[in-house]
Amino acid sequence: MSLDLKNIVTVIQAKWLGNRTDTNIENISIDSRSLQNGPKTLFFALVGPNNDGHDYISTLITQGVHNFVVTHIPHELADKASFFVVDDTLKSLQIFAAYYRSMFHFPIIGITGSNGKTIVKEWLNFLLSPDYNIIRSPKSYNSQVGVPLSVLAINEKHNFGIFEAGISTRNEMEKLEFIIKPTIGILTNIGSAHDEGFSNIGEKIKEKLKLFKNVSVLIYNKNKTIDSFLNPTIDTFSWSCTDHHADVFITTKSILDKTILKVKIQNNHFEIKIPFRDDASIENAIHCMMVMLYLEYDYQTIETRMELLFPVEMRLKLKNGINNTTLIDDSYSSDFQSLKIALDFLESQKQYKKKTLILSDIFQSGLSNEDLYSGVSQLIISNKINRVIGIGETISKYKSKFLNCTTFQNTDDFIANLNQLNLSNETILIKGARTFHFEKIVAALEEKTHETVLEINLNAISHNLNFYKAKLNPETKIMVMVKAFGYGNGGFEIAKLLEHHKVDYLGVAFADEGISLKNSGINLPIMVLNPENSSFEAIIQHQLEPEIYSIKGLKAFLKIAEQKKLYHFPIHIKLDTGMHRLGFEEENIEELILILKASKAVVVKSILSHMATSDDVKHQAFSLSQIDLFEKLSLQLITALQINPIRHILNTSGISNFSQAQYNMVRLGIGLYGISNDAEEQKQLENVGTLKSIISQIRTIDAGESVGYGRRFVAEKPTKIATIPIGYADGISRHWGNGVGFVTINNQKATIVGSICMDMLMVDVTNINCFEGDSVIIFGESPTVIYMAEKLKTIPYEILTSISQRVKRVFYRE
């Protein structure tokens, strides 16, 4: 975003008091705590029930913010900044967001409904992101404030939008429709959430349908009630599992932990498999499938992508509990409709026959308490719940409606009596309204994990990939390096994600890495950058593509290729343009051409070289000389052999610093994993790997006592020491010990003391409130891998690739 402040003032019809007339605005803010606030920020001072943005203007001015949208100018600040006075700052924010939205003309999906909005949004983002640069609502930004902030995040790189719209009462949806202006609508369902804001279900349906008054199509589950409220001028694309008059008819069949959807559309039939069995996930998945059908995706693509759908961690989280229990954490909502969904989820995920429900008072039901708890009782009976534990004054009054029920007045009362409940060998659904703070119950019942893990954020990998893609010409191909176990982050899981994102090539160092990926089902072309002659047979067998960098290696490969009577097997020719590591030098080119001309067993798929200093501006002249030599030698090969190969020389730093040399393809390496040599670029990347452990033991030592081998740390005063089960056998450098490095515990730095041992390290936690079993961040957001590398006088590559394979990798999507 970069907009002239004068235009903004005109749009929101503000009275301008101030003398700054030339400011371009690049950031809209409503949060005084944001570190992004600065001279190019326009701050909207929103007034809410608990906060007034006007109260923070003085502080923001000291932080460099110059421009404020206000309803009044705070006392003594009139000459301190520029103020744009309006009647209603929220309304002005919405008007501005609507104006900003009108500047973009790509498809936008608007999603509303009682449940499933965020999941459908996140799944659609996953399903469509290989083909579009998508802007979507962050988390659940679907409110009167969240929607404009979401829309204001659009930039010129985006070509598809997905936004949620949530309402709780009348006359809200028109404002959101005015901002979002969706071209495609999705109505997920109509349930009981926020019933209290409407006089009847009809009023609620009419309000939600206002989001779709200008859409090209509305996608929904065909329903007679909804049909009766639909504007007949709106085109619809409906589905149903019961009504054959729907545009798409679907039947479902469960197999183990998956569901087969048999889909009939017009005279066509196809099947897809999704990794879920609960009704809510099936419904959400069908909405996503309908969007793909409307966008005319082929059935094979739909089938392939839908099978990769994943649980979205929002309200329902499956966790291991103490005493051989399984916990289903739904500790932030308590309406009747979501209880039905949670109980369905409990049934599909239960690991123990015995089922217990911990339930708070229920809100947002739209029913009298008598009818509500009678309905809950019937729901519990039908789901064969063995025990109910009710928490809250209201549910306690209706205890008699439940069999085998124990009640408590509040959460603290429950926790105080926890040991008397004998929770063991059962599946426990924990479902409560936010005001009951059921997260305390989850914390009390959750099993504390005692292991060191490297958590890999697949969303961050996708973000970083798209960041670098945005720097490329549309026709430029991309090879992603997954060598060295994906730079220590894991091979197959990352390769699978990259395949989903339709990268053109994967790069590995040795044949066995490529063979492992092929055996795991990766179908992308895989280039082996450092093939040994002894691996050529295996490379051919597994359809890998070798980099050839010497006459000797070429002759060895041709000998095998001709014995096997191969024809045009793809190879990649490496040129040495100054790295002086591997590659054909200029004096080898004539001989190389003669050998290649004489054989039809291979075809040159690509010509490549490697830049030695693409990350260092001091050596820009050398980098340019490498590019020039690559141009000369590669053209010599192309002309002599009369071929049209892919050419590539740029690595991660080269993509950013030498975009003129993109040729036909670039090779993305460390940047994918969230590491850049450029400080400004680093701010745009997301952290991928977080190495975590726990505190095994805490002890206090007296002054004069030492810690670890060699007594390299001696306490000068009583010191609290925590021992963490990770050491140099796990890949932590011994040079990181003895006061050089630190870990993060409860958001505080804990200095490493003494020598790092093979399996353990010790830290000073004297000033940190922590306990045995608490989580420890070895690296991630703090300390970063870049910081560690600087202190250890090495490079981030070494830090990442040193993490031992004995450290468990855990992959997740946020």
Short mmCIF file of C-alpha atoms in Angstrom, two decimals, residues 592-779:
data_model
loop_
_atom_site.label_atom_id
_atom_site.label_comp_id
_atom_site.label_asym_id
_atom_site.label_seq_id
_atom_site.Cartn_x
_atom_site.Cartn_y
_atom_site.Cartn_z
CA LEU A 592 32.39 -31.19 -24.39
CA ILE A 593 30.59 -30.17 -27.57
CA LEU A 594 32.27 -32.92 -29.61
CA ILE A 595 31.31 -35.63 -27.11
CA LEU A 596 27.70 -34.46 -26.83
CA LYS A 597 27.33 -34.21 -30.62
CA ALA A 598 28.46 -37.80 -30.97
CA SER A 599 25.81 -39.30 -28.66
CA LYS A 600 22.04 -39.48 -28.76
CA ALA A 601 21.88 -41.27 -25.40
CA VAL A 602 21.54 -37.99 -23.50
CA VAL A 603 19.99 -34.58 -23.98
CA VAL A 604 21.11 -31.40 -22.26
CA LYS A 605 18.06 -30.45 -20.18
CA SER A 606 19.75 -27.46 -18.58
CA ILE A 607 22.99 -25.52 -18.39
CA LEU A 608 23.91 -24.04 -15.03
CA SER A 609 26.59 -22.37 -13.01
CA HIS A 610 26.97 -21.28 -9.40
CA MET A 611 27.63 -17.76 -8.14
CA ALA A 612 30.28 -17.37 -5.46
CA THR A 613 29.45 -13.90 -4.09
CA SER A 614 25.83 -13.12 -4.97
CA ASP A 615 25.18 -12.08 -1.36
CA ASP A 616 28.07 -9.61 -1.06
CA VAL A 617 27.79 -6.20 -2.73
CA LYS A 618 31.55 -5.72 -2.34
CA HIS A 619 32.04 -8.38 -5.00
CA GLN A 620 29.35 -7.20 -7.39
CA ALA A 621 31.87 -6.82 -10.22
CA PHE A 622 32.96 -10.43 -9.79
CA SER A 623 29.34 -11.63 -9.78
CA LEU A 624 28.65 -9.72 -12.99
CA SER A 625 31.74 -11.26 -14.56
CA GLN A 626 30.40 -14.71 -13.67
CA ILE A 627 27.07 -13.88 -15.31
CA ASP A 628 28.86 -12.60 -18.43
CA LEU A 629 31.01 -15.72 -18.69
CA PHE A 630 27.95 -17.93 -18.17
CA GLU A 631 26.16 -16.08 -20.97
CA LYS A 632 29.13 -16.58 -23.29
CA LEU A 633 29.78 -20.27 -22.57
CA SER A 634 26.14 -21.33 -22.44
CA LEU A 635 25.45 -19.60 -25.78
CA GLN A 636 28.46 -21.40 -27.24
CA LEU A 637 26.93 -24.74 -26.22
CA ILE A 638 23.44 -23.79 -27.38
CA THR A 639 24.66 -22.65 -30.80
CA ALA A 640 26.96 -25.60 -31.42
CA LEU A 641 24.46 -28.24 -30.26
CA GLN A 642 21.40 -26.45 -31.67
CA ILE A 643 19.47 -26.94 -28.44
CA ASN A 644 17.12 -24.85 -26.31
CA PRO A 645 17.90 -25.84 -22.71
CA ILE A 646 16.87 -24.30 -19.40
CA ARG A 647 19.59 -21.96 -18.14
CA HIS A 648 20.09 -21.08 -14.47
CA ILE A 649 22.76 -19.39 -12.39
CA LEU A 650 20.95 -17.58 -9.57
CA ASN A 651 20.75 -18.90 -6.00
CA THR A 652 18.66 -17.35 -3.21
CA SER A 653 20.74 -14.19 -2.90
CA GLY A 654 21.04 -13.96 -6.66
CA ILE A 655 17.25 -13.89 -7.01
CA SER A 656 17.16 -10.68 -4.99
CA ASN A 657 20.38 -9.03 -6.14
CA PHE A 658 20.74 -9.98 -9.83
CA SER A 659 17.19 -10.30 -11.12
CA GLN A 660 18.38 -9.45 -14.64
CA ALA A 661 20.02 -12.90 -14.76
CA GLN A 662 16.92 -15.01 -14.07
CA TYR A 663 17.29 -16.78 -17.42
CA ASN A 664 14.79 -19.67 -17.58
CA MET A 665 15.07 -20.86 -13.96
CA VAL A 666 16.43 -19.96 -10.53
CA ARG A 667 17.48 -22.16 -7.63
CA LEU A 668 15.91 -21.32 -4.25
CA GLY A 669 17.75 -22.68 -1.24
CA ILE A 670 18.21 -21.21 2.21
CA GLY A 671 15.61 -18.49 1.57
CA LEU A 672 12.84 -21.09 1.56
CA TYR A 673 13.78 -21.93 5.14
CA GLY A 674 13.46 -18.31 6.28
CA ILE A 675 17.08 -17.15 6.07
CA SER A 676 18.34 -14.15 4.09
CA ASN A 677 21.65 -12.32 4.00
CA ASP A 678 19.79 -9.04 3.59
CA ALA A 679 18.44 -7.50 6.81
CA GLU A 680 15.46 -5.83 5.11
CA GLU A 681 14.54 -8.97 3.20
CA GLN A 682 14.83 -11.00 6.39
CA LYS A 683 11.94 -8.99 7.83
CA GLN A 684 9.71 -10.28 5.03
CA LEU A 685 10.48 -13.96 5.66
CA GLU A 686 8.82 -16.19 8.22
CA ASN A 687 10.63 -18.44 10.66
CA VAL A 688 10.34 -22.07 9.60
CA GLY A 689 12.10 -24.16 12.23
CA THR A 690 11.78 -23.93 16.00
CA LEU A 691 13.98 -26.26 18.05
CA LYS A 692 12.32 -26.99 21.38
CA SER A 693 13.13 -28.95 24.49
CA ILE A 694 12.08 -28.93 28.14
CA ILE A 695 13.57 -28.39 31.58
CA SER A 696 14.58 -31.76 33.02
CA GLN A 697 15.69 -30.56 36.44
CA ILE A 698 16.19 -27.35 38.41
CA ARG A 699 18.69 -27.01 41.25
CA THR A 700 20.25 -24.14 43.20
CA ILE A 701 24.00 -24.10 43.72
CA ASP A 702 25.94 -22.01 46.23
CA ALA A 703 28.70 -19.51 45.52
CA GLY A 704 31.90 -21.35 44.65
CA GLU A 705 30.14 -24.40 43.23
CA SER A 706 30.62 -25.28 39.57
CA VAL A 707 28.55 -26.62 36.68
CA GLY A 708 29.56 -29.21 34.07
CA TYR A 709 32.80 -30.71 32.79
CA GLY A 710 36.02 -28.88 33.56
CA ARG A 711 34.35 -26.56 36.09
CA ARG A 712 34.21 -23.88 33.39
CA PHE A 713 31.40 -22.11 35.24
CA VAL A 714 31.78 -21.30 38.93
CA ALA A 715 28.94 -19.47 40.67
CA GLU A 716 29.76 -16.16 42.31
CA LYS A 717 26.48 -16.20 44.26
CA PRO A 718 23.59 -18.64 44.83
CA THR A 719 22.44 -19.54 41.32
CA LYS A 720 19.43 -21.47 40.03
CA ILE A 721 20.46 -23.89 37.27
CA ALA A 722 18.14 -25.67 34.81
CA THR A 723 19.28 -28.76 32.91
CA ILE A 724 17.94 -29.25 29.38
CA PRO A 725 18.15 -32.60 27.54
CA ILE A 726 19.89 -31.49 24.34
CA GLY A 727 23.61 -31.41 23.59
CA TYR A 728 26.31 -31.61 20.96
CA ALA A 729 25.14 -35.05 19.83
CA ASP A 730 21.92 -33.32 18.82
CA GLY A 731 23.83 -30.72 16.81
CA ILE A 732 24.37 -27.92 19.34
CA SER A 733 27.92 -26.59 18.96
CA ARG A 734 30.09 -26.79 22.08
CA HIS A 735 31.24 -23.23 21.24
CA TRP A 736 27.67 -22.09 22.04
CA GLY A 737 28.27 -22.82 25.74
CA ASN A 738 30.19 -21.07 28.49
CA GLY A 739 28.18 -17.83 28.41
CA VAL A 740 28.22 -17.34 24.64
CA GLY A 741 24.70 -18.52 23.89
CA PHE A 742 21.29 -18.58 25.47
CA VAL A 743 17.91 -20.29 25.27
CA THR A 744 14.48 -18.77 25.79
CA ILE A 745 12.29 -19.87 28.69
CA ASN A 746 8.93 -18.18 29.30
CA ASN A 747 9.97 -15.37 26.90
CA GLN A 748 13.15 -14.64 28.87
CA LYS A 749 16.77 -15.27 27.98
CA ALA A 750 18.56 -17.95 29.97
CA THR A 751 22.34 -17.91 29.49
CA ILE A 752 24.06 -21.24 28.87
CA VAL A 753 26.61 -21.90 31.62
CA GLY A 754 29.47 -24.37 31.60
CA SER A 755 30.37 -26.71 28.76
CA ILE A 756 27.66 -28.20 26.56
CA CYS A 757 27.57 -31.95 27.14
CA MET A 758 26.83 -34.71 24.65
CA ASP A 759 23.15 -34.93 25.64
CA MET A 760 22.56 -31.97 27.96
CA LEU A 761 23.22 -28.30 28.52
CA MET A 762 22.71 -26.13 31.59
CA VAL A 763 21.36 -22.60 31.86
CA ASP A 764 21.09 -19.89 34.50
CA VAL A 765 17.42 -19.36 35.43
CA THR A 766 17.99 -17.43 38.65
CA ASN A 767 15.75 -14.56 37.53
CA ILE A 768 13.23 -16.60 35.58
CA ASN A 769 10.00 -17.97 37.03
CA CYS A 770 10.08 -21.51 35.63
CA PHE A 771 9.51 -25.12 36.59
CA GLU A 772 10.63 -28.58 35.61
CA GLY A 773 8.79 -29.59 32.46
CA ASP A 774 8.53 -26.04 31.09
CA SER A 775 9.17 -25.54 27.38
CA VAL A 776 12.55 -24.26 26.20
CA ILE A 777 13.27 -22.62 22.83
CA ILE A 778 16.76 -23.55 21.63
CA PHE A 779 16.36 -21.55 18.44
#
